Coordinates of C-alpha atoms in Angstrom, one line a residue:
X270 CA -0.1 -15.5 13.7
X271 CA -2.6 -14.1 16.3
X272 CA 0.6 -13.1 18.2
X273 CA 1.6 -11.0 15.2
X274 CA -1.7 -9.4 14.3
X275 CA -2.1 -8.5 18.2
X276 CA 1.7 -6.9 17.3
X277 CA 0.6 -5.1 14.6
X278 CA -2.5 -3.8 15.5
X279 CA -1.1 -2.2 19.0
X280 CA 1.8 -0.8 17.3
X281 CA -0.7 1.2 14.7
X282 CA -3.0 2.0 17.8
X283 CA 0.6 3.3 19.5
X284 CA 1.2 5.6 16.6
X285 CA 5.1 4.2 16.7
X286 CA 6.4 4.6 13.6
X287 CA 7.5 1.7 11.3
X288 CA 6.9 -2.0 11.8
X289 CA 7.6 -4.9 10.1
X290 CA 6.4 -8.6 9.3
X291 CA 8.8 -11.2 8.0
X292 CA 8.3 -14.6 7.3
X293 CA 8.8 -17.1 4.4
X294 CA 7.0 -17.6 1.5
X295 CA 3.4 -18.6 2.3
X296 CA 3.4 -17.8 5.7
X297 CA 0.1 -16.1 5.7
X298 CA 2.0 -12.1 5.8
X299 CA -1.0 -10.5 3.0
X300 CA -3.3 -12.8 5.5
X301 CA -2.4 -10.9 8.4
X302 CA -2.3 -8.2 6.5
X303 CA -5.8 -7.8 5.3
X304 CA -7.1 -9.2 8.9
X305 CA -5.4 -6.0 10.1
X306 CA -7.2 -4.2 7.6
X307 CA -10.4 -5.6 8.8
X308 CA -9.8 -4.8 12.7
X309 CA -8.6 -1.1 12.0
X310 CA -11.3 1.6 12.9
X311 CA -13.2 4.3 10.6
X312 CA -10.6 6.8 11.6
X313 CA -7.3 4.8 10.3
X314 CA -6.8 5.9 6.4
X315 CA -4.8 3.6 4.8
X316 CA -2.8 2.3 1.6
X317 CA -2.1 -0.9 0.8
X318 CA 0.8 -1.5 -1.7
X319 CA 1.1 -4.8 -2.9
X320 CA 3.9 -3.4 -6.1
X321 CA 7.0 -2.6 -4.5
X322 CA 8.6 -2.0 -7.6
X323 CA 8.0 1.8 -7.6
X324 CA 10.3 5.1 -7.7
X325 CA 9.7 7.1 -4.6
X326 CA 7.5 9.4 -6.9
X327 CA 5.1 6.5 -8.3
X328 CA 4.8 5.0 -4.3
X329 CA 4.0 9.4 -3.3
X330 CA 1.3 9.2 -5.7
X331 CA -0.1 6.0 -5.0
X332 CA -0.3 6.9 -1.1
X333 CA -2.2 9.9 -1.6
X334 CA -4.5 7.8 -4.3
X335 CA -5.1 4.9 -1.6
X336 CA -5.8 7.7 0.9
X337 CA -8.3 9.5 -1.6
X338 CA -6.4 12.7 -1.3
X339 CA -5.5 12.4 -5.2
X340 CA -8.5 10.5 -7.6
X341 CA -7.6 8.2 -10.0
X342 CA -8.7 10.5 -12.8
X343 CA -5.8 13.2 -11.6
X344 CA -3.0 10.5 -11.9
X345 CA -4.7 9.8 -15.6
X346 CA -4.4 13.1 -16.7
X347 CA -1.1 13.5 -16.0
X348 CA -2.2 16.6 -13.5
X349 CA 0.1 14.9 -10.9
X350 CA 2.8 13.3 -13.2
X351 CA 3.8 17.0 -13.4
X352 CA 4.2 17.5 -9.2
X353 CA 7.3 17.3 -7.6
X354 CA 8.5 15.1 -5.0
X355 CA 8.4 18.0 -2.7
X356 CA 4.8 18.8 -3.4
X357 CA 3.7 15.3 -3.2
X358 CA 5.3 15.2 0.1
X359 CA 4.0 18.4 1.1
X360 CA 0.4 17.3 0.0
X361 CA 1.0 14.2 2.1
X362 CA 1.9 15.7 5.5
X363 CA -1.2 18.2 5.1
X364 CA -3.4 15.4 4.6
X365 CA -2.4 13.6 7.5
X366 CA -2.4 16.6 9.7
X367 CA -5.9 17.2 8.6
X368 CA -6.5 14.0 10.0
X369 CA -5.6 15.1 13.9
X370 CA -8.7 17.4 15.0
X371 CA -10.8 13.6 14.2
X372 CA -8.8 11.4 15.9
X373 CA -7.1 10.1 12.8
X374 CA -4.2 8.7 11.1
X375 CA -2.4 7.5 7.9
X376 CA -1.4 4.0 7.8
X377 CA 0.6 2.6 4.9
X378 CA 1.4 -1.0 4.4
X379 CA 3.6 -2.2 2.1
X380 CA 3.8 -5.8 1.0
X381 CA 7.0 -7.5 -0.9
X382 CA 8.8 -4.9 0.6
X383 CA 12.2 -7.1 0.2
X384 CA 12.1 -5.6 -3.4
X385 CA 11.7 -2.0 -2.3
X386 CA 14.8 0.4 -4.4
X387 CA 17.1 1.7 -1.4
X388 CA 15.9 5.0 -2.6
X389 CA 12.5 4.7 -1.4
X390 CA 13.5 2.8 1.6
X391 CA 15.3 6.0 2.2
X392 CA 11.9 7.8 1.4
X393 CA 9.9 5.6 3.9
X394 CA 13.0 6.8 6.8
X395 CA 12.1 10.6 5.8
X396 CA 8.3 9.9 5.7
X397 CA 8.6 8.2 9.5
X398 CA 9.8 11.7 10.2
X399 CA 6.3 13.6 9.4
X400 CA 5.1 14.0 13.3
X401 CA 3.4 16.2 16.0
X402 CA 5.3 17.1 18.9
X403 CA 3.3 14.4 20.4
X404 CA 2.5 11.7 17.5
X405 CA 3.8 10.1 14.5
X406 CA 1.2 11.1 11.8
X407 CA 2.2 8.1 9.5
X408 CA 2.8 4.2 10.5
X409 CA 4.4 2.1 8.3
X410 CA 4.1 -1.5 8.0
X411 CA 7.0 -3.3 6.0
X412 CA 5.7 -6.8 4.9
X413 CA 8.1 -9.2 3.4
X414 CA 10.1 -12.3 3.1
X415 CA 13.0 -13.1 5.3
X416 CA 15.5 -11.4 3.7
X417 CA 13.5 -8.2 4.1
X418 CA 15.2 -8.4 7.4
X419 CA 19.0 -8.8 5.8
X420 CA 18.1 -6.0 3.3
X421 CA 17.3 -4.0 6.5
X422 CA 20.9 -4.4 8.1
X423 CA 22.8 -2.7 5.3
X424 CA 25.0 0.0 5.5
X425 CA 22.3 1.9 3.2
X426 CA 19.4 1.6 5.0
X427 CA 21.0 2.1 8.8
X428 CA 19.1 4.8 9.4
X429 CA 15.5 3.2 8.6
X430 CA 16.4 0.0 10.4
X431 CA 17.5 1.8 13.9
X432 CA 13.8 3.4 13.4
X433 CA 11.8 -0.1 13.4
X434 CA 10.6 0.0 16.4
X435 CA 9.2 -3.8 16.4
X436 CA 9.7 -6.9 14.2
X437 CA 6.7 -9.8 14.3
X438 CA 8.0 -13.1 12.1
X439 CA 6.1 -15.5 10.8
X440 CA 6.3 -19.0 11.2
X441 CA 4.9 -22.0 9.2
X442 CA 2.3 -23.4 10.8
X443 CA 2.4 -26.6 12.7
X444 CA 0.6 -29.5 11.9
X445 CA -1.7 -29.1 14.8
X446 CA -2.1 -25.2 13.7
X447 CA -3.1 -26.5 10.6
X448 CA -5.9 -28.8 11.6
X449 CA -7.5 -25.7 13.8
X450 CA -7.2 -23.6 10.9
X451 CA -9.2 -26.0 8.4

């Protein structure tokens, strides 16, 4: 578990893209998770989505809520019901730009993502794409169950898996691992 954390937390620092976490049910993936969370400096914005059951317009507008770019009022009112996928996008990438001149940048993490639609897998390849010539302004952390990692080889999702550029699994703990935890 350390191992993985270490994983994740170097590939955020590295700006590389998208990463994932597999393991199998109770594995301790939100665990890492939220200890990532907790180790990630003043100048890492980021959006935790624990509902993976979301069209790529309701996981837009929830980024840019986590991020505090939209308020929570704004989604209420219907004010960003009305935007387009293309101006939530748009709004998106200027954020994260905005974030440059400090040092910053967006991280999303996205837990149960084996239940992510193929559409907004899709989305998450075209979101990897927002970049400087130097940086990726977005990482993206796909948490999930095993078959996270078969849904990843389909024909449909190629593209996003041949962007992954590292994979940390989960293990259960021994019974010695365990004992050191309690």
């Amino acid at each position: 578990h350390d191992a993985a954390l270490q994983l994740l937390l170097q590939a955020i620092d590295r700006k590389e893209g998208i990463v994932v976490l597999a393991g199998d049910i109770g594995t301790g993936k939100t665990t890492v998770c939220r200890s990532v969370l907790e180790r990630l400096d003043m100048t890492c914005f980021t959006s935790l989505l624990l509902n993976p059951f979301l069209s790529v317009e309701e996981l837009l507008r929830e980024i840019l809520l986590d991020f505090g770019v939209v308020s929570r009022e704004a989604v209420r009112s219907g004010r960003i019901s009305a935007a387009t996928k293309h101006d939530l996008v748009s709004t998106l990438h200027e954020f994260l730009v905005s974030l440059i001149p400090i040092g910053g940048s967006g991280v999303l993490i996205i837990d149960e993502a084996q239940h992510l639609s193929p559409a907004v897998l899709e989305e998450l390849r075209v979101l990897s794409n927002l970049e400087t010539n130097h940086q990726k302004l977005l990482q993206i952390v796909l948490v999930g169950q095993l078959n996270l990692l078969d849904a990843l080889k389909s024909p449909h999702v190629k593209k996003l898996d041949q962007r992954i550029s590292m994979r940390a699994i989960l293990h259960p703990l021994t019974r010695q691992d365990i004992e050191a935890y309690i």
